Every structure is written in structure tokens, then in C-alpha cells.
Amino acid sequence: MDSDGTQDARVARAGSVPRPAGPPQVPPRPAHAPGTPPPPDGPAFLAWVRTPRPQAAPGVWRFGHRPRPEQEPERTPTRQLLSGALIAFLVGWLIWSLLWNGYLGGWWVVPLELFTPDSWRHSGDRVGNAFLWYGYYTLIALAIMITVGKLGRWGEVWRRFGPPAWRAAAPPVHERPPAPEEDPAQWNQLRAAGAQDAADRLAADARAGRMRDVDHARIARAWQGVHSGRHGLAAFTGAVLKDGAAACLHPSGERDLPARIALHDLITGQVRLGSTVDDPRNPYAYRGSGLALGPDLLGTSLVAVGPAGSGKTGSVVRPLAESLCLQALAGRAAVVVVGAAGAGLGPADAYDVVVRVGQPESVYDLDLYGGTTDPDEAAAVLAEALVGDLADPRPGGDSRRSTTVLAQLLGPFRAVHGRFPSVPELRQLLDGASGPLAALRKALQDTGRDSLLRELDARERQAAHPGDVGSVLADRVALLDRPAFAPFFDTSGQSRPFSLRALDHPVRVRIDLPERGHADASRILARLVLAQFTASVATREDRSLFACLVLDDATGVVTPESVRGIQRLRSANAGTVLTLRTLDDVPRPLRGPLLGATGCRMALSGLTPWDGQDFAEVWGKEWIEARDVTDRQIIAETPAGKALHALRRVITGRAPTARAVTVRQVERERWSASELAHAVPPGHAVLSLTNVKGEHAPPLLVDLRG
């Protein structure tokens, strides 16, 4: 459809309606600068921070959550409920009528005669007598009503069809503020430690609307550092008294992201991805609740599988990346997001470092060797990136031969030049070019490095043998030795390379890979980042900072070594988020280990049956109660019975039957491959969760649009 302006122009040209004359309408001035979030509201912030967040099962959105019973209460069918309530009312009315009219005798007034004096009952006071007798009648009527009301379940009728059902289900509104000793906006933990002035300043900023959720989380994180001894109390108090809610800022100086697309709760660290469907296949305690992920779940890593257009990037990756960036601003996390250029992983302003591989305007470069100075470590990481996908995917397969070949060249080169070789230099060495190898040999002989000279001799001997892996490495390095990558991977110190060694700090990094025209090179770089990530997080000194790597497309990235690295991330307070279009992008022997190494597994709509089979196997089976209903035709033996059956057949159109119900326990798959392929609606996913404590949630049907 055309825009409104185009339609008006066409109507004006046709002469039907003249265009109005007069000065153009000027839009109102925006309340804040473009690209920046609106200023927070004091009462809204206080309501947010005071909202209860009860403990809940893994994956439940805890903000304002109202827990439900573990088991679904028995729900009486509407017809049976209403008919039972009506019958109970008629029974009560009948009993009262019989009592009132004396058909049941006068025994029911005996308690009144026994427990009241005769002077009360036979006095001449008509008002007193009426009050006494009719009060007793009312008491008997109420007793009958309560009894038949319980039998007829009038309370359930009231809750299901009365005013409680008319009111919209909404979280309770806390009109009165909590007591000062229980108010989280008063920063009582600071007061208990003697920082009374700092707590007063923060509480005043919260009431005045100068504090955001990121500020609250960041200052709480800084206070944890004081409590653990990493920071001094005097320095913390001084910073808070000076800057208030802006104290302890992130090194970037930012206090929020330019924009948000998801709901975040930085007190619990959760981001809401959707809602759990009210479906019988979901546990009753989860039905209708929000579905959220946080570091406690991402610490076990997440793999999401779904075809293109199923919502992996927009519904999963983008909200998770946004949440991790907010937590990085709060000093709680370090995040590296890797994806194709233009994949919609968030604006560049939301990141501290943006590496655009293959783009000349990129400010930052990517360190090919991960910032290490150890040749053996650099060789292991680089070998995984270059030929990790060629290693035997069966158990025990690795790339140790490739690591040895690279170490034989990297060690001597660094000893001579004080740096690792650039991509063109490494390609020449792997190709066995006589000039660079001769120059390297001469430099080693001049400096008397005999041990490194023996490494170089061994490399030259191995290169002469058929089947040497050096030629394969050279072919893979040639994919990076292209004109588009000429300004990148510089080792001379003239560029600004980013190294994953920086994950000791709350840094936000986005790496754009050149998918178009350089698909193989992009897969090499993705494996390089994953290998560097698993190697660097394991050597961090401060593991209180959660580190996460988000790979928007993990095609060709899953290798035997990467699966082993993912298994070790949980103990290092780190995790990965991997997305795949299909499990066919993973070698068959590695599909089971990959799903076993990740604690959170997501199958999005549109999955193929053979992919669904892998998920069905890893989710296993459960015992359920199966009900088998059998209808058996009733055979009449008497003439009256046959006539009655004939009349019933004419009225209902079916032969009279007797229903037999058999209940038994059977073991069935939680989600079968066919259900995953055909029963998951668009915009939905089936997700199982496991947190770092080992608590888990069964596969849940989740609406990612809710």
C-alpha cells in the first residue's frame, strides 16, 4: 500500500479533494536526544526494585512471578460442576422446607430449648422472641447452606464464573512501600557495614529518578567487590558520595544501551525470551509463566537448532547479546558476539570493540595468535582453527600433528624476530619456500639456538614425506592470505589487534565475519575465536566475571576439541551460545557429544525429523499414565430391552455401548521426532534447561513471541 502522502498527492492531482493550505505542522521536540534511552522515572524505578522475585524453577521469569502448584488441581467439567451445584441447592431447599413445615418433627429446635432459659422463650417481649427464634432459624439455614455448598462445590463455581474470574489476571500492586529495614531501595547492606552516607546518597538518587537498573546492578557489583576484599570501603564510599548513581562507571562511561528490544531484570540477571505455553505437555508449574535465561543457565552453554527464518537471531541471539552487554556495563560479564556482517546483532554503539574483518574502515584488528607469547599454545589454537574440522570426529581424534608442525615453525620464527609470523610469512614457511627457511636457519645459526634449529630440521625432513600435513595447513592459511584481508592479522604492532585475553575485564565485543565471498575463511575465523575463548577463560585470574561467547552461526565450528572445550567452561564461569540451521552441519559422531556437552538445548519450529530424532534421544523418555477407552456394544436379550435399544438407536443414531477404561503406566518419549518436526507452531521452540547447580527443567514448549 502507498504511503499517506502519496495517496493525498494522487487525490489532489485527480481534483477530488483540494490539498489544505497553511503552514506545515512542526512535530514536538523530543524529550531526549535521539539514540539515547529516556530518563528513568523515580516511582517506576522504586516499583521495579521493590517487585518481589521469589525463587523459582530454572528458566522461570522471576520478576513478579507467582508460583503455581507442582501438580495440576483436579478440574471438574463445567456441566458436572453446574449440575452438581444446582442439585445441591435443591436438596438444601428441600431439607429446609421439610423442617420448616414440620414434616420431620420438632427435634431440630431441641438445642434451642436446652441451651436457653424458659424466661427468654416465654417472655411477653415480641421483639425479643422474634430475635431469638428467627436468629436460630437463620443459624440452621446457614448450616444447611454451608453443608450443601461444600457438597455442591459452590466455591469453585464462584471462582470460575463469579467476579474473581472477571478480573484480569495481573500481579498485585504494592501500594504501600515496604518497611525501611526490608526496602531494597534503602541499601541496608551498606548501612549495616557502616556506609550510612553512601546509602543515603543512593536512596536519594533512586527517589529522584537519577538511577537506572544498570546503575543499581553496577553499584551492587562494586559492593560485592568491597565485601570480598578486592576493593576498599573508603574508595567505594568516596566514589558514591561524589557521583551518586553514576559511581563506579564502566570504562566506556556508558550507563545504558542505545536501545533495548527485550525485557531485562538485572537484579536476577535474566532476559525474557517468551512465555511457556499452557499445554498439557508442559509441567503445570511452568504453564503460563515467562521463560527467561541468565548466567546461571548460560553457564552450561546453549545450542539452538532451527532453519533459516525460525527466529534464532531475532528471538534468541539478539536478546541474549543485549542482556550480556547490559551485564557488562554493570561489571558482571564479558561478552564476545560473532556473526556475519549485517546479521542484526545490535548497533555498534552497544559494543566497546567492533572488529569488521575484511572491512578497511574497521578500527580494530583480530589477533591471530590470541595474545599469547608461548609458541606451543599459539600453535595449538591456530591448528584448531585451520584444520580442526578435518580431525577425526570419533573419540580420541585431535589435531596434534598439525599443532606440532606449527610449533616447529612458530618457535624459531619468534626467537629470531621477537614476534609471530604474519599470514603471508606463515604461508611461505608452510609451503616450504627455500628463501624464508634459509634466512630463518641462518639467523638461528648466528644466534646459536641449536634446540630451535633441530625443530626446523625436523620440519624440513617431514615436509619431504608424502602426506605431510603442512601442505594442508598451507592451503588453509591461503584462504586468509587474500587481498581483502591484507590489512588484518598484523603482527608488527602497527594495528590495534583485539585479543580474547581481555576477557578479564567487562568488555563488549562484536566480530563481523565476511560471509559473502569468504565462507571458508569465516569458518576458520569462527573456529579461531572459539578456540581462543576456551583457552583464555580457563586461565583467568578473576573468575567471578561471567564470560560468554555467542556464535550466531556455528556451521563448521563444532570439532572434537571444541566439544571438549565447551565441557570445561562450566567450571570457569563461562559459557557459549551456538546456533545451527541443522544438525547436519555437525559431523554425525559429534552430534551426541555436542548435545551432551551443552546443558540448554533448543529445537525451533521447522526442524527436520532426522534432527528431531537426535533431540528425542538426548531428552529421553518418561513414565506417563495412559488411558485406553474401549466401547463394547450391549446386546439386549429381552423384548423390552431390544425395544429400548432400538428407540435409543433411533434417537442417538448409534448402537448402545458400554465404555471400559483401562489405566496403565507406559514409558514414552518426552518429545518424539515427529512432534518436533510437525507439532511445534511457528514462532515456538522446545527448550530444555540445566543450570550450573545441576537443577534441570524438562523440555518445554515456549512461545518466543509472547
XYZ file of N, CA, C and O in Angstrom, residues 368-369 409 413 419-433 436 474 477-483 485-491:
140
model
N 45.644 -13.006 15.550
C 45.608 -14.365 15.035
C 46.103 -15.378 16.066
O 45.728 -16.550 16.018
N 46.920 -14.939 17.001
C 47.545 -15.849 17.965
C 46.993 -15.681 19.378
O 47.556 -16.226 20.332
N 57.569 -24.236 13.465
C 57.849 -23.011 12.711
C 57.675 -21.752 13.560
O 58.444 -20.794 13.437
N 60.695 -18.844 14.537
C 60.430 -17.508 13.981
C 60.333 -16.468 15.093
O 60.890 -15.365 14.970
N 58.437 -11.832 17.351
C 57.004 -11.810 17.079
C 56.654 -13.065 16.290
O 57.550 -13.790 15.823
N 55.374 -13.314 16.169
C 54.921 -14.430 15.354
C 54.807 -13.998 13.896
O 54.648 -12.806 13.599
N 54.850 -14.937 12.967
C 54.800 -14.556 11.547
C 53.425 -14.036 11.148
O 52.392 -14.427 11.707
N 53.414 -13.151 10.169
C 52.161 -12.697 9.587
C 51.600 -13.809 8.703
O 52.233 -14.850 8.486
N 50.403 -13.590 8.162
C 49.772 -14.614 7.333
C 50.610 -14.926 6.096
O 50.853 -16.105 5.792
N 51.103 -13.932 5.328
C 51.950 -14.278 4.167
C 53.230 -14.998 4.562
O 53.663 -15.939 3.879
N 53.841 -14.579 5.670
C 55.077 -15.238 6.100
C 54.804 -16.675 6.537
O 55.577 -17.587 6.217
N 53.692 -16.897 7.261
C 53.361 -18.249 7.696
C 53.039 -19.135 6.496
O 53.418 -20.316 6.462
N 52.411 -18.591 5.493
C 52.103 -19.379 4.299
C 53.378 -19.807 3.582
O 53.495 -20.955 3.126
N 54.358 -18.905 3.482
C 55.619 -19.260 2.828
C 56.361 -20.344 3.605
O 56.925 -21.279 3.012
N 56.344 -20.245 4.919
C 57.035 -21.252 5.718
C 56.365 -22.621 5.581
O 57.046 -23.653 5.498
N 55.038 -22.657 5.571
C 54.340 -23.930 5.436
C 54.483 -24.509 4.033
O 54.484 -25.739 3.857
N 54.598 -23.635 3.028
C 54.808 -24.111 1.663
C 56.209 -24.667 1.459
O 56.476 -25.332 0.444
N 57.108 -24.402 2.400
C 58.488 -24.870 2.275
C 59.318 -24.028 1.332
O 60.259 -24.548 0.706
N 58.999 -22.717 1.220
C 59.780 -21.833 0.347
C 61.227 -21.802 0.829
O 61.511 -21.621 2.021
N 62.683 -18.050 2.699
C 62.387 -17.790 4.115
C 62.972 -18.838 5.051
O 63.470 -18.497 6.129
N 49.017 -25.096 4.757
C 49.315 -24.009 3.828
C 48.091 -23.655 2.991
O 47.816 -22.466 2.731
N 45.785 -21.663 5.273
C 46.295 -20.309 5.505
C 46.110 -19.458 4.256
O 45.894 -18.237 4.339
N 46.163 -20.088 3.079
C 45.969 -19.337 1.837
C 44.588 -18.702 1.773
O 44.396 -17.683 1.097
N 43.592 -19.282 2.473
C 42.268 -18.675 2.494
C 42.257 -17.346 3.230
O 41.385 -16.498 2.984
N 43.201 -17.164 4.146
C 43.322 -15.890 4.865
C 44.298 -14.938 4.183
O 44.328 -13.756 4.517
N 45.094 -15.455 3.265
C 46.074 -14.615 2.555
C 45.437 -14.085 1.274
O 45.875 -14.382 0.162
N 44.389 -13.287 1.451
C 43.656 -12.714 0.336
C 43.750 -11.187 0.388
O 44.000 -10.611 1.458
N 43.584 -10.500 -0.746
C 43.670 -9.029 -0.723
C 42.685 -8.379 0.246
O 42.995 -7.341 0.842
N 41.884 -9.350 3.129
C 42.374 -9.465 4.499
C 43.789 -8.912 4.660
O 44.415 -9.129 5.710
N 44.297 -8.206 3.662
C 45.679 -7.725 3.720
C 45.935 -6.824 4.924
O 46.984 -6.931 5.573
N 44.999 -5.902 5.293
C 45.296 -5.045 6.457
C 45.110 -5.743 7.793
O 45.390 -5.133 8.834
N 44.633 -6.983 7.800
C 44.285 -7.651 9.054
C 45.358 -8.667 9.450
O 46.253 -8.990 8.677
N 45.227 -9.113 10.696
C 46.111 -10.132 11.287
C 47.563 -9.646 11.288
O 48.499 -10.423 11.091
N 47.740 -8.351 11.511
C 49.082 -7.778 11.512
C 49.787 -8.155 12.814
O 49.201 -8.089 13.901
N 51.045 -8.536 12.709
C 51.834 -8.905 13.896
C 52.994 -7.951 14.145
O 53.807 -8.195 15.042
